[in-house]
Structures are given as structure tokens and as C-alpha cells.
Amino acid sequence: MIQITELIDHLHSVDAKGNIILNQLSDDDITELNNATLWQSSGVRKHMNRIVSFGDESWFKTREKNIIFSGEKSFGIEVKSAILLAHKIGFILGSDGLAWNTLYGYSKFLTRLEKYLYDIGYRSFRELNNVPELILRNLADKFLTIGTDSGGLDILKTNRTGQNFLESIQVIYKYGLINSVVYYTFTDAVAALETPSIDGFSHSHPVIPTGVLKKLIKKAGEAIKRVEIALPEWEKANANLINSIENKAINNWKPNTRLVSITRNCINDGEYKHLKNLFKQFYKFEIYVLVYVLAFTGMRQQEALNLEFGAATKSKDPDNPIYHIKSILQKTSPTPVTLNWVGNQDVYNAVCLLERYNKSLHKRAEALLHNFSDIIPESTKHNLEYGLKDKYLFGIKAYTLTLAFREPKLRDSWIEGNGFNLKTFSIAIEEADIIQLNHLGCNFKSVGGSNRGAPYRIGDEFNFTAHQFRHTFAWFIIANNLGDLDDIKYQFKHLASAMTMVYSERGIETIDEILSIIEGFETQMTQQIALALAVDAQEGKLSGGGGKRLIKSANSLVIEMKVPDEVSDKPKTEFMKQIHFKDITEYSAFLTRNLKNIRGLPHGYCTGGTDCKIKNAAVPVGCVLCGNYIVNKKHLPHWRAMENQALNKLAIYEQATTEQQRPYKLMADSWRITASTARDIIDDIENGNRQAEKVTKS
């Protein structure tokens, strides 16, 4: 029998430059190679445990998605050969292969193209190399635009589908199945049809509005709290069930008896009713824990789903504990890589609770196997034995009396009783949510299908996807830095530590991805702040030393700044330079480029960056005259609160006797300064036009 190494040798040759080229095979070659053994697969279901052969229409791989091929003879061997070579040896002699998950996506596009070409008379990708360019372009346009029901891609309805398709056909292009003319014909066709993302930043997965996320986190927190309360009593009931299983005699049981029949016979009606009522508290428990992991760590979906027992850890410092959730990356690296994602106490407690629950379920599975392995179905026996070897947090489907192990993945659609699905959540969109989505440029229900690009309206249910959590976490990092998080921020106090972790672990694909998302949001939000400040400056509705500078420059369209004197021999010599702008748009663009170090505080914006000597001032009177400090209308509530607080304290102070006032004199002076400063700030912004006129005349 042909082994995989011999098969790979049959499939390829190497050119003079070291490029791997796919060999053209005869029908006899194909017949012989189809019997070649690829690997042994395994999984929680018995049918997954099998020898995978090259000729199989489905390739199973342990803990991976199955790749399904078509039955077309010529095309089938070309796609299979390309996928196998790309996975095992890459495209250049000595290079690494591609991840299975990547090739799973590529195979779907290649198989669809293969079927389409087969239906219109082609029998090999190589035949495209001899097609006239005009006919080839028409073929490409039709395949890219016709509906999926007709065998096409319909890229106008699905975001980034065209780009993903081009990445896929690079495989057959690099292996020499299609030439450059064919490849670039498809590239040009996609470019003519797809709209590029704005500023190169993809909005393919919108953020979850803060209001919606708060409701979801609250709902998850309430569910997890119910489990925390019910778990001790459930553990006792589960222990009683396990004890009954272990002491149940096997008398006249029929072969292939279902687990539920066994366990129901192990306890009486009262015990069953008690366990059933307790189990109701655990409905959707796993999906709520997954929501916490995704929301509070920034992990990818599959990293979160592959969490194992022992994932939650915390530092030993009792005064300032740091919480981590440990993921093991296997798909983005040739060898497994462990990453400790910074979390908070909420996610730490939730993961620990799920682990405790799962360990009790493992004990139930062990008891069933030990006592009834001879009479349960072989498929059930395999499921329990295989599942017990894994320690996945999200790999168990629990029932009142039984359990089954499953692959740790989200279900695609919601079915009654299947709680492990984000589609189970029903949270209506409110006006504030729509305002936020519009502000971020991502108010659309879906990136594909009939709802692609359709905006949300008040009352619509939000469409949750796992990747949105990662985008939202990245946006929170920037929003927190800019002072835009409201009362949800207490649950995200770990954002600064999370950002440090992201930077320190650069070079790992999962980290680089979230970093690019963060940088995209940073650019987008800085542009929005710059535009808002430019508009406010034109109207004179800014305060603070930096705000008054912006008002002056916005009205004159001239800004003065210190620049190094490159002519002078003296070190660190600076001189003043004037920059003139032709219009407010050019002025806004300048602000965008120079607000990279902007930091949002409850009371204003600081543009001083690392040079600022005042950090997180609670009473920021000392900031007001600083040329790097800007206040606009969004900060007025804070200044009004400061004014009211200072005036209230002064009122109490002034009602006291002279003797009573004496110890508080310095504090009273501070309250007067605070009240006066706050009033000046409020007047500057509320009476902006008058202030602007004064600045302009001066």
C-alpha cells in the first residue's frame, strides 16, 4: 500500500528555482494513488476514527473541520493534490505547509470553482490556460456574480468573498495549474466588483454596541450567579446519582441500552424530580461563560473554545491579583504556543465554576463506563472514553441524567434545546446603540446574505457573532484611552494590562491580528476626534490652554509650533514656525496626524503624551492653562459636577463660625479656585461664539 511520503513524491516535481509544481496524472495514476493512506483520524464520534485515504471524498482530521471534495475525476484529483501538497510541503522546496484550517477555507472555493467549470464543459483547471482572454473574463465575471444556488460566488452580497477567493486560487496558480493570465483575469474581475474597505480598515465584523454588551454581560452574570448558588446542591445530587450507578446490579439488561434508560432506573421519582429542577439552572451556562471569555480577554473564537481544565489562573499577590486565562494555540504555529490572556475576576470565577461543573460530569461518565460498558452501545462507549481523555471546558453536552462529549465548537443555527449558540440571545437595539454604530461606521446587520449592509433600526434584535467580541474588545482599549467608556469600564480595568500583553507577544498571528484591529480603531477614532475638535474650534466651543490655541488657529487657519533648528550647532535648539492651511479640511487632517498621543480623561483631552507630568488628576485645575489640555462639550457634565460640589462645600463652610472655619481655610481656597475654574470652562464652551470673537480680534 502506498504511504503518504510516496504519494507526495508522485504528486509533485521541483523546477530550477525550487518552486513546487503539480504533476499531471494519468487515469491509471489516479486509480493507483486513490488507495494511498494519508493518516489515522479520531474524534468523539465513532465514525471519525478511521484511516483516511487519498481517494476519500471527505478527509477527516483529528480536532479539525472535514474537507469535502467533489466526485469529478480530473478536477477532484487536482484539488486534492493541491490541498495535500500545500498542507504538507508548501510551495517552495524546504518551506512549511499551510494550516489545515486555512486550507479548509481554500478548498470550499476551489471545489465550487471546480464544479462550476465542470458543469460548463471543462475537465481540468489547466484548460483555462488556452481560453481567449475575452471569453475568460466573461467566464470569471459570471462565476463571481451569479447566485450560489446556480454555482457562483455572488460576491456582491458577501463582504470580502472575492478577496478570499483570490487567496484560494493562489494555491493552483503557485502549483502551475493556471497561468498568470488566468490568475490576473480573476484578480481584475474581483477588483472591478468589490468595494474596498475605507482607509484600508476592515469593518467586516462590527462592534457590539456598549448598551447591548452591558445587557448581555448582565444577563450572563445573572445566569452564572444562579449556577454558583445551585452548584453545591447539584453536586450532592450528582454524587447520589453516581453512587446509585456504581451500586446498581446488572440483571437482565439488554445490549445497546441507552444511557438515559440506565440512569433513570438508578434513582427514584423524587430524586429524579429534584435533579431535574436543579439542572434547569444550568441551561446555557456554557455559552454564558464563553461570552465572558470572549468579552473580557480578546481571544479568537477557536482559542476560547479550545480552553482546557486549568485555564484560569491568578497571581499570588492578595492585594493586587492579576487574572489570566490560558489558551493553547496549535493552528497558528508549527508547535503549540501557550498564551496567558489578561482577564478580570468575573471571567476567572466563571471559568473556574465551569471547570468544577465539568469535573463532576466527568465523574458521572467514569461511573457509567465502569459499571455499564458491556451493555451500552459501542458508539456511546467510544464517545465517553474519548471525551474523558480530553479536558475541554466547552466539550460536554450535559443532560439531567446523562451526558455526551462533543467537539468544542459553536452551532451555526439555533435549535430549541441547543443552548451552545450565540443565536440564542435576543437583545433589542435602542437609539443610543444605533448612534454608536453609525459613529463607528458599522451599522449593518450582517456582512453576507440577504441582510448584508442592511442598517439596524430601533427594536431590531442584534445579530451576535463570535468575532464581534474581539473587535469590541479592541475598540474598548482605544475608547478607554480616549475616555469614552461609561459605567461599563469598571469591568474592564484590566485593559491597560491586556494591551501590554498584546504588545509583548507580537509576532504570533492571533496577537498581530488583534493589534491591527486596535490600530485601525485608533486611527478611525482619532480622525473623528480631530474633526469634532476642528468644528468646535471654529465655533469657539473649546476651553483649556490647548483648546484656546485651537480656536485661534482654526479662525486664522494658521498654527504656530516649535520645531528643531537643524542649522544651529547648539543642541536641542528650537524656533517657532507658522503652518498655514487653505481650509478647515486641511486643518482637520493636520490635527489627525498630530493627535497620536491623545489621552481621554473624564474632564478633558491631554495631548502631552509621555511628557505630561500630571497623571489622572481627579481635580484637574492645574491642567487648565496647559497648552496640551483641551476641553469640549462632552466634558461639561464633569465640570458642572465639580462646580456644584465645590459650591456646596463652600456653602457649608460659610455657615460655620470663624473658629470652625479656621482648620479648613486652605481647603476653602481650593474650593473657590475649583468653582471659579469650572465656571470659566463652562462659560468658554457655552458662550463659544463670543469667546471666538475675542480670540480672533486679539
XYZ file of C-alpha atoms in Angstrom:
698
model
C 0.000 0.000 0.000
C 1.280 3.470 -0.928
C 2.157 5.647 2.070
C 1.819 9.422 2.233
C 5.511 10.199 1.598
C 5.500 8.123 -1.589
C 2.214 9.739 -2.626
C 3.652 13.238 -2.234
C 6.632 12.274 -4.394
C 4.237 11.101 -7.130
C 2.247 14.340 -6.993
C 4.964 16.952 -7.474
C 8.212 17.938 -9.109
C 10.561 20.875 -8.421
C 11.655 23.440 -11.021
C 15.082 25.087 -11.290
C 14.072 27.882 -8.878
C 12.875 25.491 -6.186
C 9.171 26.039 -6.900
C 6.945 23.011 -6.359
C 4.916 22.106 -9.461
C 1.921 19.770 -9.512
C 2.406 16.826 -11.859
C -0.200 15.928 -14.453
C -1.524 12.442 -13.676
C -2.989 9.762 -15.934
C -6.174 7.846 -15.140
C -4.060 4.833 -14.151
C -2.024 7.039 -11.781
C -5.208 8.319 -10.183
C -6.608 4.817 -9.689
C -3.402 3.668 -8.021
C -2.910 6.752 -5.836
C -6.501 6.809 -4.563
C -5.647 3.871 -2.279
C -2.762 5.728 -0.628
C -3.064 6.111 3.160
C -2.936 9.688 4.458
C -3.399 9.371 8.229
C -5.494 7.941 11.033
C -8.216 10.295 12.257
C -10.038 10.230 15.582
C -12.859 12.105 17.282
C -15.674 11.947 19.817
C -17.917 10.191 17.294
C -17.007 6.624 16.348
C -17.210 7.226 12.586
C -14.418 9.800 12.928
C -11.991 7.030 13.914
C -10.802 5.740 10.588
C -7.934 5.506 8.148
C -8.189 8.392 5.675
C -7.245 7.547 2.088
C -6.349 9.902 -0.743
C -9.381 8.779 -2.748
C -11.931 9.538 0.002
C -14.478 12.229 -0.811
C -14.139 13.566 2.749
C -10.875 13.967 4.616
C -11.267 13.697 8.376
C -8.568 15.100 10.630
C -8.489 14.954 14.410
C -9.949 18.103 16.007
C -10.237 19.808 12.617
C -13.035 20.558 10.177
C -13.645 17.951 7.491
C -12.670 18.874 3.937
C -15.244 17.622 1.440
C -14.333 17.190 -2.223
C -16.478 16.670 -5.304
C -16.597 13.477 -7.315
C -15.409 14.985 -10.613
C -12.473 12.810 -11.651
C -9.951 15.233 -13.194
C -10.781 18.236 -11.061
C -11.081 16.159 -7.912
C -7.524 14.897 -8.158
C -6.219 18.416 -8.883
C -7.900 19.969 -5.853
C -6.932 17.077 -3.580
C -3.327 17.134 -4.770
C -3.065 20.904 -4.294
C -4.578 20.793 -0.792
C -2.359 17.913 0.336
C 0.855 19.448 -1.007
C 0.020 22.886 0.437
C -0.575 21.298 3.840
C 2.483 19.052 3.905
C 5.294 20.781 1.962
C 4.150 24.292 0.990
C 5.001 25.974 -2.310
C 8.807 26.212 -2.284
C 11.307 23.452 -1.577
C 12.063 23.440 2.157
C 9.121 25.655 3.182
C 6.451 24.912 5.800
C 2.951 23.817 4.874
C -0.230 25.811 5.478
C -2.551 25.294 8.446
C -5.420 22.868 7.908
C -7.992 25.467 8.893
C -6.679 27.824 6.192
C -6.856 25.082 3.569
C -10.361 24.161 4.706
C -11.466 27.626 3.602
C -9.493 27.425 0.359
C -10.971 24.020 -0.502
C -14.514 25.372 -0.379
C -13.715 27.990 -3.033
C -11.693 25.611 -5.204
C -14.413 22.953 -5.078
C -17.078 25.494 -6.035
C -14.993 26.742 -8.981
C -14.287 23.152 -9.997
C -17.986 22.234 -10.015
C -18.903 25.354 -11.962
C -16.271 24.680 -14.625
C -17.249 21.006 -14.829
C -20.898 21.931 -15.458
C -19.937 24.138 -18.431
C -17.721 21.506 -20.026
C -14.213 21.832 -18.567
C -12.360 18.827 -17.147
C -9.207 20.439 -15.748
C -8.032 23.796 -14.419
C -5.234 23.592 -16.988
C -7.761 24.005 -19.824
C -8.306 27.635 -18.730
C -4.765 28.469 -19.866
C -5.837 28.075 -23.519
C -9.047 30.135 -23.323
C -9.057 33.553 -25.124
C -8.883 36.451 -22.648
C -12.286 37.927 -23.572
C -14.051 34.598 -23.041
C -12.050 34.058 -19.856
C -13.110 37.459 -18.460
C -16.763 36.743 -19.222
C -16.420 33.360 -17.510
C -14.826 34.992 -14.444
C -17.473 37.737 -14.240
C -20.301 35.232 -14.458
C -18.847 32.870 -11.853
C -18.199 35.731 -9.437
C -21.649 37.317 -9.747
C -24.251 34.582 -10.259
C -26.068 33.256 -7.205
C -24.748 30.464 -5.044
C -27.762 28.329 -5.982
C -26.507 28.441 -9.577
C -22.947 27.502 -8.617
C -21.448 31.004 -8.449
C -19.971 33.090 -5.624
C -22.374 36.055 -5.645
C -19.605 38.280 -4.270
C -21.784 41.395 -4.422
C -23.797 40.038 -1.485
C -20.982 38.823 0.731
C -18.206 41.010 2.070
C -14.592 40.004 1.254
C -15.683 36.841 -0.555
C -13.835 37.945 -3.682
C -10.593 38.548 -1.781
C -10.879 35.191 -0.033
C -11.475 33.516 -3.399
C -8.314 35.097 -4.826
C -6.284 33.811 -1.871
C -7.674 30.344 -2.595
C -6.825 30.223 -6.295
C -3.275 31.306 -5.481
C -2.817 27.652 -4.494
C -3.499 26.325 -8.002
C -1.622 29.301 -9.511
C 1.535 28.619 -7.499
C 1.405 24.925 -8.378
C 1.224 25.716 -12.095
C -2.343 24.568 -12.739
C -3.315 28.017 -14.051
C -1.018 30.617 -15.591
C -0.631 34.312 -14.751
C -3.148 35.383 -17.417
C -5.886 33.284 -15.815
C -4.997 34.363 -12.272
C -4.871 38.090 -13.049
C -8.075 37.897 -15.081
C -9.856 36.737 -11.933
C -7.979 39.370 -9.892
C -9.112 42.183 -12.209
C -12.674 40.877 -12.209
C -12.813 40.873 -8.400
C -11.280 44.366 -8.206
C -13.955 45.704 -10.562
C -16.768 44.222 -8.485
C -15.769 44.556 -4.827
C -15.742 47.821 -2.875
C -12.512 48.238 -0.876
C -12.731 48.978 2.844
C -12.412 52.606 3.910
C -8.853 53.639 4.787
C -7.782 50.020 4.441
C -9.510 49.161 7.734
C -11.975 46.285 7.538
C -15.369 46.712 9.182
C -16.361 43.171 8.260
C -17.255 42.452 11.890
C -18.909 45.425 13.592
C -18.510 46.100 17.279
C -21.217 45.202 19.742
C -22.807 48.474 20.940
C -21.921 49.258 24.541
C -25.581 49.226 25.595
C -26.155 45.804 24.044
C -22.958 44.385 25.551
C -23.884 45.695 29.003
C -27.221 43.870 28.794
C -25.544 40.688 27.583
C -22.899 40.809 30.326
C -25.608 41.452 32.912
C -27.658 38.521 31.606
C -24.578 36.288 31.622
C -23.634 37.431 35.121
C -27.097 36.645 36.473
C -27.038 33.175 34.877
C -23.553 32.421 36.218
C -24.623 33.593 39.688
C -27.605 31.214 39.585
C -25.225 28.372 38.762
C -22.891 29.385 41.586
C -25.790 29.186 44.046
C -27.186 25.918 42.651
C -23.878 24.104 42.088
C -23.268 22.763 45.648
C -26.762 21.239 45.796
C -26.427 19.866 42.249
C -23.040 18.327 43.146
C -24.693 16.492 46.038
C -27.498 15.242 43.785
C -24.983 14.219 41.112
C -22.910 12.385 43.730
C -26.052 10.493 44.805
C -26.707 9.571 41.159
C -23.111 8.359 40.749
C -23.420 6.297 43.935
C -26.626 4.706 42.611
C -24.940 3.950 39.261
C -22.000 2.294 41.000
C -24.265 0.140 43.176
C -26.830 -0.806 40.531
C -26.713 -4.510 39.742
C -26.734 -5.546 36.074
C -29.621 -8.000 35.818
C -31.233 -8.875 32.502
C -30.163 -5.643 30.808
C -30.421 -5.809 27.025
C -27.391 -4.987 24.848
C -27.199 -1.444 23.420
C -29.238 0.032 26.259
C -29.382 3.825 26.160
C -27.717 5.758 28.962
C -30.899 7.561 29.945
C -32.689 4.246 30.474
C -29.898 3.071 32.759
C -29.650 6.242 34.834
C -33.437 6.597 35.165
C -33.554 3.116 36.650
C -30.870 4.030 39.153
C -32.883 6.642 41.080
C -36.442 7.035 42.336
C -39.015 9.582 41.162
C -38.278 12.055 43.939
C -34.540 12.048 43.249
C -35.157 12.437 39.527
C -37.506 15.391 40.043
C -35.012 17.088 42.368
C -32.153 16.652 39.889
C -34.331 17.856 37.015
C -35.277 21.060 38.843
C -31.655 21.753 39.758
C -30.471 21.157 36.188
C -32.725 23.972 34.908
C -30.304 26.462 36.483
C -27.524 25.224 34.167
C -29.308 25.882 30.859
C -26.981 27.920 28.570
C -24.349 28.012 31.330
C -21.503 27.167 28.935
C -22.454 29.805 26.372
C -22.605 32.468 29.083
C -19.108 31.513 30.253
C -17.931 31.686 26.625
C -19.443 35.188 26.381
C -17.380 36.227 29.404
C -14.183 34.769 27.897
C -14.734 36.449 24.526
C -15.830 39.775 26.019
C -13.131 40.143 28.666
C -9.990 38.677 27.025
C -9.969 39.456 23.281
C -9.354 35.808 22.339
C -10.291 34.354 18.993
C -13.340 32.129 18.929
C -11.472 28.861 18.438
C -8.864 29.672 21.082
C -11.653 30.254 23.578
C -13.487 27.081 22.555
C -10.317 25.007 23.000
C -9.757 26.082 26.618
C -8.920 23.165 28.889
C -9.115 22.413 32.598
C -6.690 24.646 34.485
C -7.111 27.562 32.068
C -7.971 30.100 34.785
C -5.074 31.294 36.940
C -4.336 34.263 39.187
C -1.225 35.735 40.740
C -0.483 35.115 44.411
C -0.473 38.809 45.352
C -3.624 39.155 47.521
C -3.615 42.954 47.326
C -3.368 43.216 43.563
C -4.198 39.857 41.946
C -3.772 39.544 38.180
C -6.131 37.132 36.451
C -5.185 35.129 33.355
C -6.994 32.762 31.022
C -4.548 30.369 29.368
C -5.110 29.329 25.766
C -3.058 26.875 23.750
C -2.513 27.854 20.119
C -1.993 24.962 17.746
C -3.254 26.286 14.419
C -1.124 29.402 14.133
C 2.199 27.805 14.951
C 4.060 24.604 13.973
C 4.312 23.774 17.684
C 1.726 24.544 20.398
C 2.099 28.004 21.963
C 0.650 28.898 25.359
C -0.707 32.416 25.807
C -1.884 33.896 29.098
C -4.620 36.391 28.262
C -5.240 39.062 30.880
C -8.753 38.846 32.292
C -10.744 40.092 35.263
C -12.129 38.428 38.352
C -15.517 37.866 36.696
C -14.151 35.719 33.861
C -11.757 33.944 36.236
C -14.623 32.945 38.541
C -16.832 31.887 35.614
C -14.164 29.635 34.079
C -13.376 28.078 37.477
C -17.084 27.425 38.008
C -17.437 25.717 34.616
C -14.373 23.569 35.308
C -15.812 22.488 38.657
C -19.132 21.580 36.985
C -17.382 19.643 34.209
C -15.271 17.648 36.642
C -18.466 16.397 38.280
C -19.797 15.402 34.864
C -16.544 13.536 34.173
C -17.113 11.550 37.372
C -20.582 10.643 36.105
C -19.118 9.462 32.782
C -16.461 7.387 34.568
C -19.121 5.673 36.702
C -21.246 4.826 33.662
C -18.266 3.373 31.820
C -17.034 1.395 34.797
C -20.376 -0.210 35.578
C -22.224 -0.438 32.261
C -19.636 -0.528 29.461
C -20.767 -4.051 28.481
C -24.369 -3.079 27.702
C -24.208 0.470 26.307
C -23.884 0.991 22.517
C -20.340 0.913 21.115
C -20.752 4.461 19.788
C -21.687 5.706 23.273
C -18.811 3.811 24.859
C -16.369 5.326 22.380
C -17.797 8.817 22.995
C -17.301 8.570 26.756
C -13.841 7.014 26.552
C -12.594 9.522 24.005
C -14.150 12.523 25.743
C -12.659 11.660 29.117
C -9.174 11.841 27.591
C -9.796 15.459 26.612
C -10.218 18.166 29.206
C -12.112 20.717 27.131
C -14.183 23.236 29.067
C -16.665 23.541 26.207
C -16.654 19.901 25.091
C -19.606 18.453 27.042
C -23.316 18.376 26.280
C -24.972 17.734 29.647
C -28.462 16.412 30.304
C -30.404 15.886 33.519
C -29.270 12.271 33.929
C -26.667 11.699 31.219
C -24.036 13.470 29.143
C -22.262 13.257 25.798
C -18.924 14.647 24.694
C -18.785 16.844 21.600
C -16.317 18.779 19.518
C -15.843 22.225 21.123
C -17.462 24.444 18.509
C -20.411 26.788 18.231
C -23.502 25.644 16.390
C -24.384 27.577 13.217
C -28.111 27.888 13.855
C -30.349 27.952 16.870
C -32.386 24.861 17.680
C -34.645 24.614 20.717
C -32.721 22.860 23.464
C -29.302 23.622 21.994
C -28.018 26.348 24.263
C -24.475 26.442 22.877
C -25.162 29.072 20.265
C -24.857 32.871 20.150
C -28.153 32.992 18.239
C -29.961 32.178 21.484
C -29.505 35.744 22.711
C -32.296 38.196 21.988
C -31.362 41.801 22.777
C -33.163 44.667 21.060
C -31.318 47.643 19.588
C -32.043 51.071 21.108
C -31.479 54.555 19.718
C -28.186 55.035 21.585
C -26.885 51.782 20.086
C -27.684 52.945 16.555
C -25.975 56.289 17.201
C -22.849 54.453 18.359
C -22.841 52.056 15.375
C -23.281 54.962 12.959
C -20.457 56.828 14.693
C -18.159 53.831 14.197
C -19.300 53.292 10.608
C -20.548 49.750 11.174
C -24.334 49.948 11.389
C -25.252 46.834 9.449
C -26.892 43.575 10.441
C -24.688 41.205 8.510
C -21.689 41.008 6.187
C -23.406 38.482 3.938
C -26.729 37.096 2.808
C -29.996 38.981 2.491
C -29.147 41.313 5.414
C -25.731 42.313 4.086
C -25.285 46.034 4.723
C -28.861 46.465 5.990
C -28.845 49.021 8.837
C -30.277 48.291 12.252
C -33.445 50.076 13.294
C -34.783 50.629 16.794
C -36.256 47.386 18.091
C -34.237 45.055 15.836
C -32.514 42.154 17.566
C -28.733 42.421 17.488
C -27.049 39.723 15.401
C -24.197 38.356 17.537
C -21.131 36.687 16.008
C -18.100 35.449 17.920
C -15.597 37.683 16.110
C -17.535 40.839 17.080
C -16.336 40.357 20.646
C -12.713 40.629 19.502
C -13.411 43.840 17.587
C -15.340 45.225 20.561
C -12.507 44.408 22.967
C -10.039 46.153 20.646
C -12.336 49.180 20.393
C -12.667 49.288 24.198
C -8.881 49.550 24.527
C -8.926 52.703 22.397
C -12.188 54.056 23.821
C -10.842 53.628 27.350
C -7.694 55.538 26.412
C -9.860 58.319 24.982
C -12.185 58.428 27.988
C -15.200 57.155 26.046
C -16.218 54.211 28.252
C -19.051 54.883 30.668
C -20.220 52.759 33.597
C -19.112 49.520 31.915
C -15.473 50.476 32.437
C -15.242 49.024 35.962
C -15.410 45.549 34.398
C -12.596 46.451 32.010
C -9.993 47.781 34.446
C -7.582 45.211 33.017
C -7.460 46.874 29.569
C -4.065 48.507 30.117
C -2.554 45.180 31.202
C -4.220 43.464 28.254
C -2.690 45.989 25.872
C 0.754 45.420 27.414
C 0.316 41.689 26.846
C -0.698 42.268 23.213
C 2.427 44.316 22.517
C 4.773 41.957 24.372
C 3.546 38.898 22.447
C 3.857 40.403 18.955
C 4.826 38.001 16.196
C 2.106 35.474 16.985
C -0.666 35.590 14.396
C -3.518 35.884 16.884
C -1.807 38.833 18.624
C -0.885 40.596 15.387
C -4.485 40.325 14.246
C -5.945 41.990 17.335
C -3.187 44.616 17.237
C -4.122 45.517 13.654
C -7.769 45.832 14.735
C -6.736 48.074 17.643
C -4.624 50.279 15.371
C -7.474 50.510 12.888
C -9.885 51.725 15.566
C -7.251 54.131 16.914
C -6.867 55.762 13.500
C -10.613 55.908 12.939
C -11.448 57.387 16.346
C -8.570 59.881 16.266
C -9.897 61.155 12.940
C -13.352 61.573 14.468
C -11.975 63.449 17.490
C -9.856 65.685 15.256
C -12.864 66.565 13.112
C -15.014 67.264 16.186
C -12.307 69.463 17.725
C -11.866 71.358 14.452
C -15.603 72.070 14.273
C -15.747 73.070 17.948
C -12.699 75.295 17.460
C -14.390 77.099 14.563
C -17.369 77.789 16.826
C -15.124 78.742 19.739
C -16.586 75.972 21.877
C -13.361 74.720 23.425
C -11.548 75.538 26.639
C -8.240 74.818 28.321
C -4.873 76.141 27.180
C -4.794 73.788 24.202
C -8.436 74.499 23.371
C -7.825 78.248 23.124
C -4.836 77.638 20.870
C -7.035 75.552 18.589
C -9.719 78.256 18.500
C -7.165 80.836 17.466
C -5.614 78.634 14.783
C -8.999 77.456 13.454
C -10.125 81.030 12.917
C -6.875 82.198 11.363
C -6.049 78.841 9.686
C -2.514 79.359 10.994
C -0.874 77.362 13.735
C 2.445 78.027 15.452
C 4.623 75.181 16.640
C 8.167 74.616 17.868
C 10.454 72.735 15.505
C 14.156 71.790 15.837
C 16.665 74.259 14.388
C 18.709 71.994 12.123
C 21.034 74.857 11.107
C 22.176 75.775 14.610
C 25.135 73.944 16.137
C 23.570 74.196 19.583
C 21.860 71.011 20.790
C 18.077 70.973 21.235
C 17.662 74.453 19.730
C 14.060 75.183 18.680
C 12.349 78.030 16.852
C 8.721 78.918 16.152
C 7.308 78.034 12.762
C 3.937 79.015 11.294
C 1.910 76.452 9.330
C -0.830 77.848 7.067
C -3.910 75.886 5.965
C -6.032 76.567 2.902
C -9.279 75.401 4.548
C -10.725 73.692 7.620
C -10.452 70.253 5.944
C -6.690 70.600 5.639
C -6.593 71.864 9.223
C -8.559 68.774 10.408
C -6.174 66.490 8.529
C -3.243 68.170 10.304
C -4.897 67.622 13.688
C -5.445 63.942 12.871
C -1.772 63.439 12.091
C -0.667 65.183 15.289
C -3.114 63.776 17.843
C -1.459 60.359 18.055
C -0.706 60.694 21.770
C -4.127 61.988 22.751
C -5.437 60.620 26.041
C -9.051 60.941 27.090
C -9.871 61.890 30.671
C -13.296 62.474 32.258
C -12.601 66.219 32.324
C -10.743 66.779 29.012
C -8.203 65.604 26.442
C -4.472 65.565 27.154
C -2.178 65.696 24.115
C 1.038 65.829 26.122
C 1.749 62.123 25.806
C 4.661 60.893 27.904
C 5.773 64.492 28.572
C 2.721 65.149 30.760
C 3.723 65.334 34.421
C 0.156 65.186 35.792
C -1.402 61.713 35.533
C -5.106 61.025 36.113
C -5.733 64.203 38.099
C -9.064 63.970 39.928
C -9.260 67.774 40.388
C -7.542 68.983 37.207
C -7.320 72.710 37.955
C -3.589 72.570 37.259
C -4.257 71.263 33.739
C -6.467 74.115 32.579
C -3.807 76.571 31.396
C -1.591 73.873 29.882
C -1.156 74.194 26.132
C -1.712 70.450 25.754
C -5.086 70.433 27.523
C -8.398 70.625 25.631
C -11.973 70.617 26.919
C -15.050 70.357 24.703
C -18.781 69.939 25.284
C -18.587 66.201 26.040
C -16.656 67.070 29.221
C -19.156 69.643 30.530
C -21.011 67.202 32.859
C -17.769 66.598 34.752
C -17.032 70.322 35.134
C -20.612 71.085 36.202
C -20.355 68.356 38.838
C -17.041 69.815 40.060
C -18.553 73.299 40.251
C -21.622 72.079 42.170
C -19.516 70.039 44.572
C -17.188 72.962 45.297
C -20.079 75.422 45.759
C -21.902 73.042 48.105
C -18.809 72.652 50.263
C -18.292 76.421 50.303
C -21.906 76.953 51.371
C -21.395 74.641 54.347
C -18.053 76.293 55.130
C -19.511 79.811 55.099
C -22.281 78.850 57.512
C -19.697 77.778 60.083
C -18.288 80.063 62.776
C -14.877 81.711 62.354
C -13.406 79.262 64.827
C -14.878 76.290 62.959
C -13.642 77.635 59.611
C -10.005 78.066 60.665
C -8.798 74.434 60.050
C -10.474 74.377 56.620
C -9.258 77.735 55.263
C -6.816 76.251 52.737
C -9.436 73.765 51.580
C -11.931 76.596 51.154
C -9.415 78.469 48.982
C -9.091 75.323 46.845
C -12.891 75.022 46.537
C -13.125 78.666 45.396
C -10.431 78.110 42.752
C -12.180 74.933 41.570
C -15.588 76.640 41.368
C -14.131 79.653 39.541
C -12.141 77.497 37.108
C -15.130 75.272 36.402
C -17.324 78.323 35.727
C -14.715 79.720 33.307
C -14.576 76.387 31.448
C -18.375 76.169 31.240
C -18.662 79.777 30.037
C -15.940 79.256 27.422
C -17.825 76.375 25.858
C -21.425 77.547 26.305
C -20.616 81.073 25.054
C -18.247 79.872 22.401
C -19.030 82.358 19.651
C -18.375 85.340 21.906
C -15.088 83.872 23.084
C -14.105 83.111 19.486
C -14.678 86.735 18.503
C -12.423 87.906 21.353
C -9.676 85.498 20.321
C -9.928 86.452 16.661
C -9.764 90.202 17.398
C -6.746 89.743 19.622
